[in-house]
Amino acid sequence: RDPKVVAYTEARANGICERCDEPAPFHRPDETPFLEVHHIVPLATGGSDEVSNTAALCPNCHRELHHGANASAHQETLRKKMSDAEVRTDASH
């Protein structure tokens, strides 16, 4: 996992989970918000390690996307949300 992708994704989120829109649940010792970078299309299934394939998530959302009963539906909702956000970001530049 590219540390630059992780850093960009965390900075883009600005301390807010990109799924539930809630603040990170706590801060690391260096005072940065604790969010986990999630690959929307998993690397193991051919997903890219690029910012367009990532979301910064709180630990609860991250675990739900991997282990929840409705994980695939939530994953698809997140993919669409991040895709829509990327389009809005591109349009503003």
PDB file of C-alpha atoms in Angstrom:
ATOM      1  CA  ARG A   1       0.000   0.000   0.000  1.00  0.00           C
ATOM      2  CA  ASP A   2       1.410   3.282  -1.141  1.00  0.00           C
ATOM      3  CA  PRO A   3       1.948   5.613   1.849  1.00  0.00           C
ATOM      4  CA  LYS A   4       1.221   8.600  -0.419  1.00  0.00           C
ATOM      5  CA  VAL A   5      -2.213   7.153  -1.267  1.00  0.00           C
ATOM      6  CA  VAL A   6      -2.917   6.603   2.434  1.00  0.00           C
ATOM      7  CA  ALA A   7      -1.800  10.142   3.315  1.00  0.00           C
ATOM      8  CA  TYR A   8      -3.866  11.725   0.530  1.00  0.00           C
ATOM      9  CA  THR A   9      -6.971   9.712   1.408  1.00  0.00           C
ATOM     10  CA  GLU A  10      -6.713  10.618   5.090  1.00  0.00           C
ATOM     11  CA  ALA A  11      -6.161  14.301   4.241  1.00  0.00           C
ATOM     12  CA  ARG A  12      -9.121  14.301   1.844  1.00  0.00           C
ATOM     13  CA  ALA A  13     -11.375  12.946   4.599  1.00  0.00           C
ATOM     14  CA  ASN A  14     -10.270  15.695   6.986  1.00  0.00           C
ATOM     15  CA  GLY A  15     -11.032  13.575  10.050  1.00  0.00           C
ATOM     16  CA  ILE A  16     -14.516  12.539   8.892  1.00  0.00           C
ATOM     17  CA  CYS A  17     -15.497   8.984   7.937  1.00  0.00           C
ATOM     18  CA  GLU A  18     -16.270   9.000   4.229  1.00  0.00           C
ATOM     19  CA  ARG A  19     -19.064   6.474   4.735  1.00  0.00           C
ATOM     20  CA  CYS A  20     -21.045   7.588   7.806  1.00  0.00           C
ATOM     21  CA  ASP A  21     -19.875  11.234   7.802  1.00  0.00           C
ATOM     22  CA  GLU A  22     -19.064  11.086  11.530  1.00  0.00           C
ATOM     23  CA  PRO A  23     -15.807  12.356  13.061  1.00  0.00           C
ATOM     24  CA  ALA A  24     -12.990   9.888  13.631  1.00  0.00           C
ATOM     25  CA  PRO A  25     -13.619   8.108  16.956  1.00  0.00           C
ATOM     26  CA  PHE A  26     -10.279   9.143  18.484  1.00  0.00           C
ATOM     27  CA  HIS A  27      -6.888  10.663  17.701  1.00  0.00           C
ATOM     28  CA  ARG A  28      -3.528   8.952  17.393  1.00  0.00           C
ATOM     29  CA  PRO A  29      -0.690   9.978  19.740  1.00  0.00           C
ATOM     30  CA  ASP A  30       0.439  12.468  17.055  1.00  0.00           C
ATOM     31  CA  GLU A  31      -3.067  14.055  17.253  1.00  0.00           C
ATOM     32  CA  THR A  32      -4.146  12.955  13.746  1.00  0.00           C
ATOM     33  CA  PRO A  33      -7.680  11.555  13.487  1.00  0.00           C
ATOM     34  CA  PHE A  34      -7.831   7.753  13.430  1.00  0.00           C
ATOM     35  CA  LEU A  35      -9.424   6.569  10.199  1.00  0.00           C
ATOM     36  CA  GLU A  36      -8.607   3.428   8.241  1.00  0.00           C
ATOM     37  CA  VAL A  37      -7.978   3.531   4.497  1.00  0.00           C
ATOM     38  CA  HIS A  38     -10.223   1.046   2.709  1.00  0.00           C
ATOM     39  CA  HIS A  39      -9.822  -0.146  -0.875  1.00  0.00           C
ATOM     40  CA  ILE A  40     -13.250  -0.039  -2.495  1.00  0.00           C
ATOM     41  CA  VAL A  41     -12.270  -2.740  -4.989  1.00  0.00           C
ATOM     42  CA  PRO A  42      -9.954  -4.938  -2.908  1.00  0.00           C
ATOM     43  CA  LEU A  43      -6.348  -5.193  -4.018  1.00  0.00           C
ATOM     44  CA  ALA A  44      -6.689  -8.991  -3.829  1.00  0.00           C
ATOM     45  CA  THR A  45      -9.354  -8.912  -6.550  1.00  0.00           C
ATOM     46  CA  GLY A  46      -7.488  -6.565  -8.871  1.00  0.00           C
ATOM     47  CA  GLY A  47      -8.344  -3.200  -7.359  1.00  0.00           C
ATOM     48  CA  SER A  48      -5.827  -0.419  -7.778  1.00  0.00           C
ATOM     49  CA  ASP A  49      -3.805   1.227  -5.028  1.00  0.00           C
ATOM     50  CA  GLU A  50      -4.886   4.692  -6.170  1.00  0.00           C
ATOM     51  CA  VAL A  51      -6.787   7.424  -4.343  1.00  0.00           C
ATOM     52  CA  SER A  52      -9.787   6.934  -6.639  1.00  0.00           C
ATOM     53  CA  ASN A  53     -10.169   3.405  -5.193  1.00  0.00           C
ATOM     54  CA  THR A  54      -9.930   4.380  -1.533  1.00  0.00           C
ATOM     55  CA  ALA A  55     -12.050   5.785   1.262  1.00  0.00           C
ATOM     56  CA  ALA A  56     -11.074   6.802   4.784  1.00  0.00           C
ATOM     57  CA  LEU A  57     -13.387   5.020   7.210  1.00  0.00           C
ATOM     58  CA  CYS A  58     -13.992   4.853  10.932  1.00  0.00           C
ATOM     59  CA  PRO A  59     -13.175   1.407  12.345  1.00  0.00           C
ATOM     60  CA  ASN A  60     -16.862   0.453  12.660  1.00  0.00           C
ATOM     61  CA  CYS A  61     -17.665   1.231   9.029  1.00  0.00           C
ATOM     62  CA  HIS A  62     -14.490  -0.485   7.881  1.00  0.00           C
ATOM     63  CA  ARG A  63     -15.339  -3.699   9.751  1.00  0.00           C
ATOM     64  CA  GLU A  64     -18.934  -3.605   8.557  1.00  0.00           C
ATOM     65  CA  LEU A  65     -17.789  -3.415   4.945  1.00  0.00           C
ATOM     66  CA  HIS A  66     -15.621  -6.489   5.457  1.00  0.00           C
ATOM     67  CA  HIS A  67     -17.752  -8.563   7.822  1.00  0.00           C
ATOM     68  CA  GLY A  68     -21.310  -7.182   7.925  1.00  0.00           C
ATOM     69  CA  ALA A  69     -24.413  -9.053   6.798  1.00  0.00           C
ATOM     70  CA  ASN A  70     -25.030  -6.448   4.073  1.00  0.00           C
ATOM     71  CA  ALA A  71     -21.397  -5.807   3.231  1.00  0.00           C
ATOM     72  CA  SER A  72     -21.786  -6.048  -0.541  1.00  0.00           C
ATOM     73  CA  ALA A  73     -24.678  -3.558  -0.605  1.00  0.00           C
ATOM     74  CA  HIS A  74     -22.795  -1.157   1.659  1.00  0.00           C
ATOM     75  CA  GLN A  75     -19.687  -1.564  -0.501  1.00  0.00           C
ATOM     76  CA  GLU A  76     -21.662  -0.626  -3.614  1.00  0.00           C
ATOM     77  CA  THR A  77     -23.167   2.414  -1.875  1.00  0.00           C
ATOM     78  CA  LEU A  78     -19.684   3.553  -0.833  1.00  0.00           C
ATOM     79  CA  ARG A  79     -18.333   3.013  -4.354  1.00  0.00           C
ATOM     80  CA  LYS A  80     -21.091   5.217  -5.781  1.00  0.00           C
ATOM     81  CA  LYS A  81     -20.657   7.879  -3.075  1.00  0.00           C
ATOM     82  CA  MET A  82     -16.911   8.093  -3.700  1.00  0.00           C
ATOM     83  CA  SER A  83     -17.388   8.102  -7.477  1.00  0.00           C
ATOM     84  CA  ASP A  84     -19.922  10.952  -7.200  1.00  0.00           C
ATOM     85  CA  ALA A  85     -17.549  12.863  -4.890  1.00  0.00           C
ATOM     86  CA  GLU A  86     -14.694  12.435  -7.372  1.00  0.00           C
ATOM     87  CA  VAL A  87     -16.850  13.815 -10.192  1.00  0.00           C
ATOM     88  CA  ARG A  88     -17.756  16.876  -8.063  1.00  0.00           C
ATOM     89  CA  THR A  89     -14.086  17.402  -7.174  1.00  0.00           C
ATOM     90  CA  ASP A  90     -13.016  17.148 -10.835  1.00  0.00           C
ATOM     91  CA  ALA A  91     -15.709  19.628 -11.876  1.00  0.00           C
ATOM     92  CA  SER A  92     -14.519  22.199  -9.348  1.00  0.00           C
ATOM     93  CA  HIS A  93     -10.979  22.266 -10.789  1.00  0.00           C
TER      94      HIS A  93
END
